[in-house]
């Protein structure tokens, strides 16, 4: 079985969400507090191996003109370093960069509407990113038929 994992990458925290093994639904998994890149990558690698992740979806903020923001460029550098880290360990997963411009705001609103107060919304934001990516993927497959 394979799963997709989504990352909502921030300067201090990374929200992690996973799909079910059929890649139909997404759910918040956990929040990782960033330390050194190496320690953070080791922690993410542990999830990839434990959960059988085949695809990693990384949220990248896009501005109104459709271009990556400065933060988006920093996230891309993080992703490149993570890819190199995985490659050095012989781990192969597919990476997908996905527009996540309003995922955190959406996650905060969702939690507020549910009457839940959470300090970290990052894993919920990652689950929303993953849900959108899974829906887009399904739609593309249906169009191919």
XYZ file of N, CA and C in Angstrom:
435
model
N 0.839 -1.185 0.000
C 0.000 0.000 0.000
C 0.880 1.243 0.000
N 0.345 2.278 -0.590
C 1.080 3.536 -0.609
C 0.193 4.634 -0.048
N 0.836 5.672 0.399
C 0.134 6.834 0.941
C 0.796 8.088 0.398
N 0.041 9.171 0.480
C 0.613 10.481 0.213
C 0.773 11.183 1.558
N 1.781 12.020 1.630
C 2.031 12.827 2.820
C 2.100 14.275 2.363
N 1.433 15.173 3.085
C 1.517 16.594 2.762
C 2.259 17.316 3.865
N 3.006 18.339 3.460
C 3.766 19.150 4.404
C 3.360 20.608 4.261
N 3.018 21.217 5.388
C 2.804 22.660 5.460
C 4.027 23.199 6.182
N 5.003 23.667 5.403
C 6.316 24.024 5.931
C 6.322 25.473 6.418
N 6.671 25.647 7.677
C 6.838 26.968 8.256
C 8.247 27.109 8.800
N 8.557 28.293 9.304
C 9.916 28.528 9.818
C 10.174 27.760 11.102
N 9.147 27.595 11.938
C 9.319 26.928 13.231
C 8.690 25.547 13.284
N 7.632 25.352 12.480
C 6.885 24.091 12.538
C 6.570 23.604 11.134
N 6.354 22.291 11.053
C 5.901 21.673 9.808
C 4.672 20.849 10.138
N 3.572 21.179 9.496
C 2.367 20.380 9.649
C 2.450 19.191 8.715
N 2.103 18.027 9.223
C 2.169 16.791 8.433
C 0.772 16.176 8.386
N 0.353 15.821 7.182
C -0.914 15.116 7.000
C -0.641 13.886 6.154
N -1.490 12.891 6.293
C -1.358 11.654 5.519
C -2.670 11.335 4.827
N -2.554 10.561 3.768
C -3.750 10.024 3.116
C -3.979 8.615 3.654
N -5.160 8.105 3.362
C -5.400 6.692 3.641
C -4.631 5.884 2.584
N -4.500 4.567 2.756
C -3.725 3.767 1.794
C -4.293 3.773 0.366
N -5.579 4.066 0.199
C -6.160 4.132 -1.150
C -6.019 5.516 -1.772
N -5.435 6.432 -1.016
C -5.227 7.824 -1.459
C -6.547 8.500 -1.836
N -7.544 8.314 -0.975
C -8.847 8.937 -1.196
C -9.112 10.083 -0.224
N -8.654 9.932 1.011
C -8.926 10.944 2.034
C -7.622 11.393 2.692
N -7.719 12.514 3.408
C -6.544 13.023 4.115
C -6.926 13.285 5.562
N -5.927 13.236 6.428
C -6.167 13.549 7.830
C -4.913 14.168 8.445
N -5.112 15.076 9.416
C -3.949 15.664 10.100
C -3.202 14.554 10.840
N -1.890 14.561 10.739
C -1.109 13.510 11.396
C -0.357 14.052 12.611
N 0.460 15.071 12.407
C 1.193 15.650 13.530
C 1.890 16.938 13.123
N 2.407 17.623 14.110
C 3.198 18.828 13.880
C 4.618 18.538 14.342
N 5.568 18.844 13.467
C 6.985 18.665 13.784
C 7.563 20.042 14.078
N 8.254 20.156 15.202
C 8.926 21.410 15.523
C 10.321 21.339 14.921
N 10.619 22.298 14.057
C 11.876 22.271 13.315
C 13.075 22.497 14.224
N 14.084 21.685 13.955
C 15.383 21.861 14.588
C 16.366 22.011 13.424
N 17.447 21.319 13.432
C 18.346 21.382 12.275
C 17.655 20.669 11.113
N 18.075 20.990 9.898
C 17.494 20.304 8.734
C 17.664 18.795 8.867
N 18.849 18.378 9.284
C 19.131 16.944 9.395
C 18.145 16.264 10.348
N 17.936 16.853 11.535
C 17.009 16.254 12.509
C 15.575 16.255 11.968
N 15.203 17.347 11.325
C 13.858 17.451 10.749
C 13.684 16.417 9.645
N 14.687 16.289 8.777
C 14.617 15.314 7.682
C 14.550 13.886 8.218
N 15.310 13.604 9.282
C 15.285 12.268 9.895
C 13.878 11.947 10.395
N 13.250 12.928 11.019
C 11.898 12.731 11.548
C 10.904 12.475 10.407
N 11.017 13.250 9.333
C 10.136 13.057 8.171
C 10.402 11.712 7.496
N 11.677 11.320 7.411
C 12.037 10.022 6.842
C 11.392 8.894 7.649
N 11.393 9.027 8.965
C 10.757 8.016 9.817
C 9.290 7.830 9.473
N 8.589 8.934 9.218
C 7.168 8.859 8.838
C 7.023 8.206 7.469
N 7.872 8.595 6.527
C 7.826 8.028 5.170
C 7.980 6.510 5.230
N 8.965 6.047 5.993
C 9.218 4.611 6.072
C 8.118 3.882 6.841
N 7.693 4.444 7.971
C 6.693 3.792 8.816
C 5.334 3.699 8.126
N 4.967 4.738 7.389
C 3.623 4.808 6.809
C 3.569 4.406 5.335
N 4.716 4.079 4.737
C 4.724 3.655 3.339
C 4.357 4.774 2.379
N 4.975 5.925 2.567
C 4.666 7.104 1.743
C 5.349 6.996 0.382
N 4.565 7.215 -0.677
C 5.105 7.192 -2.036
C 5.158 8.587 -2.654
N 4.313 9.494 -2.158
C 4.225 10.851 -2.707
C 4.250 11.864 -1.568
N 5.034 12.926 -1.755
C 5.092 14.008 -0.776
C 4.602 15.278 -1.469
N 3.540 15.845 -0.921
C 2.943 17.068 -1.454
C 3.361 18.206 -0.528
N 3.998 19.211 -1.106
C 4.486 20.327 -0.292
C 3.745 21.590 -0.695
N 3.129 22.229 0.286
C 2.410 23.469 0.031
C 3.371 24.611 -0.242
N 3.125 25.330 -1.348
C 3.936 26.482 -1.729
C 2.992 27.676 -1.897
N 3.234 28.771 -1.156
C 2.357 29.930 -1.340
C 2.611 30.630 -2.681
N 1.520 30.973 -3.345
C 1.558 31.657 -4.640
C 0.888 33.023 -4.446
N 1.473 34.069 -5.022
C 0.857 35.392 -4.869
C -0.256 35.606 -5.913
N -0.873 36.773 -5.863
C -2.012 37.052 -6.760
C -1.638 37.027 -8.231
N -0.369 37.277 -8.535
C 0.094 37.256 -9.929
C 0.435 35.835 -10.394
N 0.249 34.869 -9.501
C 0.534 33.483 -9.866
C 1.998 33.095 -9.729
N 2.770 33.921 -9.028
C 4.196 33.633 -8.843
C 4.451 33.201 -7.410
N 5.541 32.463 -7.229
C 5.924 32.024 -5.879
C 6.354 33.221 -5.050
N 5.981 33.199 -3.802
C 6.393 34.261 -2.881
C 7.818 33.992 -2.417
N 8.396 34.957 -1.689
C 9.742 34.750 -1.135
C 9.754 33.544 -0.202
N 8.689 33.429 0.592
C 8.594 32.269 1.483
C 8.531 30.994 0.646
N 7.787 31.040 -0.451
C 7.696 29.889 -1.354
C 9.053 29.476 -1.886
N 9.889 30.454 -2.208
C 11.237 30.146 -2.700
C 12.068 29.469 -1.609
N 11.899 29.920 -0.363
C 12.628 29.295 0.753
C 12.145 27.866 0.975
N 10.844 27.663 0.821
C 10.289 26.312 0.971
C 10.842 25.406 -0.123
N 10.966 25.932 -1.339
C 11.538 25.139 -2.440
C 12.970 24.724 -2.129
N 13.758 25.614 -1.534
C 15.138 25.271 -1.153
C 15.138 24.168 -0.101
N 14.217 24.269 0.854
C 14.058 23.233 1.875
C 13.751 21.887 1.200
N 12.823 21.908 0.233
C 12.437 20.686 -0.484
C 13.634 20.102 -1.231
N 14.425 20.955 -1.894
C 15.604 20.464 -2.622
C 16.587 19.774 -1.669
N 16.784 20.371 -0.500
C 17.683 19.762 0.490
C 17.111 18.433 0.989
N 15.802 18.399 1.190
C 15.153 17.163 1.649
C 15.269 16.071 0.585
N 15.069 16.435 -0.679
C 15.227 15.462 -1.777
C 16.635 14.885 -1.787
N 17.634 15.752 -1.623
C 19.030 15.285 -1.597
C 19.277 14.351 -0.420
N 18.730 14.709 0.738
C 18.849 13.882 1.935
C 18.275 12.485 1.666
N 17.081 12.435 1.093
C 16.438 11.143 0.802
C 17.223 10.361 -0.243
N 17.689 11.056 -1.262
C 18.448 10.418 -2.333
C 19.719 9.766 -1.787
N 20.401 10.461 -0.875
C 21.617 9.912 -0.263
C 21.326 8.630 0.514
N 20.108 8.476 0.978
C 19.718 7.283 1.741
C 19.000 6.254 0.871
N 18.955 6.507 -0.434
C 18.338 5.558 -1.356
C 16.823 5.491 -1.254
N 16.206 6.543 -0.732
C 14.752 6.577 -0.584
C 14.163 7.337 -1.760
N 13.220 6.676 -2.448
C 12.613 7.301 -3.626
C 11.134 7.578 -3.360
N 10.788 8.843 -3.397
C 9.390 9.268 -3.335
C 9.207 10.370 -4.374
N 7.978 10.522 -4.830
C 7.668 11.588 -5.787
C 7.278 12.834 -5.006
N 7.802 13.982 -5.436
C 7.467 15.254 -4.805
C 6.534 16.044 -5.710
N 5.590 16.731 -5.097
C 4.635 17.567 -5.810
C 4.536 18.889 -5.062
N 4.807 19.994 -5.751
C 4.622 21.308 -5.150
C 3.205 21.743 -5.480
N 2.486 22.232 -4.477
C 1.059 22.515 -4.647
C 0.712 23.846 -3.985
N -0.060 24.660 -4.673
C -0.447 25.977 -4.153
C -1.217 25.826 -2.845
N -0.718 26.488 -1.814
C -1.359 26.390 -0.507
C -1.648 27.774 0.052
N -1.867 28.721 -0.815
C -1.949 30.121 -0.422
C -2.814 30.413 0.797
N -3.951 29.772 0.935
C -4.856 30.134 2.028
C -5.143 28.966 2.971
N -4.317 27.938 2.946
C -4.613 26.736 3.739
C -4.627 26.998 5.240
N -3.713 27.835 5.741
C -3.684 28.090 7.179
C -4.921 28.874 7.616
N -5.299 29.883 6.835
C -6.510 30.642 7.150
C -7.733 29.733 7.114
N -7.782 28.873 6.110
C -8.888 27.932 5.979
C -8.929 26.969 7.176
N -7.759 26.506 7.593
C -7.678 25.584 8.738
C -8.146 26.283 10.013
N -7.712 27.529 10.212
C -8.142 28.279 11.403
C -9.656 28.459 11.406
N -10.209 28.802 10.244
C -11.660 29.002 10.146
C -12.410 27.701 10.394
N -11.913 26.617 9.828
C -12.537 25.308 10.020
C -12.582 24.948 11.507
N -11.455 25.095 12.180
C -11.390 24.767 13.606
C -12.310 25.676 14.425
N -12.346 26.961 14.065
C -13.222 27.908 14.763
C -14.683 27.495 14.588
N -15.062 27.130 13.360
C -16.437 26.702 13.079
C -16.803 25.420 13.830
N -15.807 24.577 14.062
C -16.046 23.341 14.806
C -15.997 23.578 16.319
N -15.674 24.813 16.714
C -15.602 25.138 18.131
C -14.370 24.581 18.809
N -13.333 24.308 18.023
C -12.100 23.743 18.585
C -11.040 24.826 18.656
N -10.325 24.832 19.748
C -9.209 25.760 19.898
C -7.938 24.944 19.883
N -7.102 25.243 18.913
C -5.827 24.535 18.820
C -4.744 25.543 18.586
N -3.652 25.347 19.283
C -2.517 26.242 19.102
C -1.889 26.036 17.724
N -1.687 24.787 17.365
C -1.043 24.471 16.085
C -2.095 24.023 15.076
N -2.234 24.790 14.016
C -3.188 24.421 12.958
C -2.451 23.824 11.759
N -1.136 23.699 11.883
C -0.306 23.321 10.749
C -0.666 21.956 10.165
N -0.992 20.980 11.025
C -1.332 19.651 10.514
C -2.705 19.674 9.827
N -3.612 20.525 10.316
C -4.921 20.665 9.661
C -4.731 21.345 8.305
N -3.880 22.370 8.264
C -3.580 23.031 6.988
C -2.978 22.028 5.997
N -2.076 21.173 6.473
C -1.478 20.146 5.609
C -2.555 19.188 5.095
N -3.515 18.840 5.946
C -4.602 17.939 5.526
C -5.459 18.594 4.444
N -5.670 19.900 4.543
C -6.442 20.609 3.514
C -5.673 20.647 2.193
N -4.366 20.881 2.266
C -3.524 20.859 1.062
C -3.618 19.486 0.403
N -3.480 18.448 1.220
C -3.509 17.079 0.698
C -4.877 16.748 0.106
N -5.942 17.173 0.771
C -7.288 16.913 0.251
C -7.452 17.524 -1.136
N -7.004 18.784 -1.304
C -7.109 19.442 -2.615
C -6.277 18.721 -3.663
N -5.067 18.311 -3.295
C -4.199 17.604 -4.242
C -4.827 16.271 -4.663
N -5.379 15.539 -3.691
C -6.025 14.256 -4.001
C -7.228 14.461 -4.928
N -8.018 15.508 -4.673
C -9.173 15.799 -5.532
C -8.729 16.140 -6.946
N -7.692 16.972 -7.060
C -7.180 17.351 -8.379
C -6.671 16.113 -9.126
N -5.983 15.261 -8.419
C -5.445 14.024 -8.998
C -6.572 13.125 -9.510
N -7.639 12.979 -8.705
C -8.797 12.183 -9.116
C -9.455 12.767 -10.365
N -9.608 14.102 -10.372
C -10.220 14.749 -11.528
C -9.406 14.548 -12.795
N -8.082 14.615 -12.679
C -7.208 14.402 -13.830
C -7.354 12.972 -14.343
N -7.439 12.002 -13.432
C -7.592 10.598 -13.841
C -8.932 10.378 -14.540
N -9.994 11.031 -14.047
C -11.311 10.895 -14.676
C -11.322 11.498 -16.066
N -10.610 12.602 -16.249
C -10.522 13.248 -17.561
C -9.779 12.384 -18.559
N -8.823 11.584 -18.082
C -8.048 10.711 -18.956
C -8.900 9.577 -19.535
N -10.008 9.245 -18.853
C -10.844 8.117 -19.287
C -11.665 8.457 -20.494
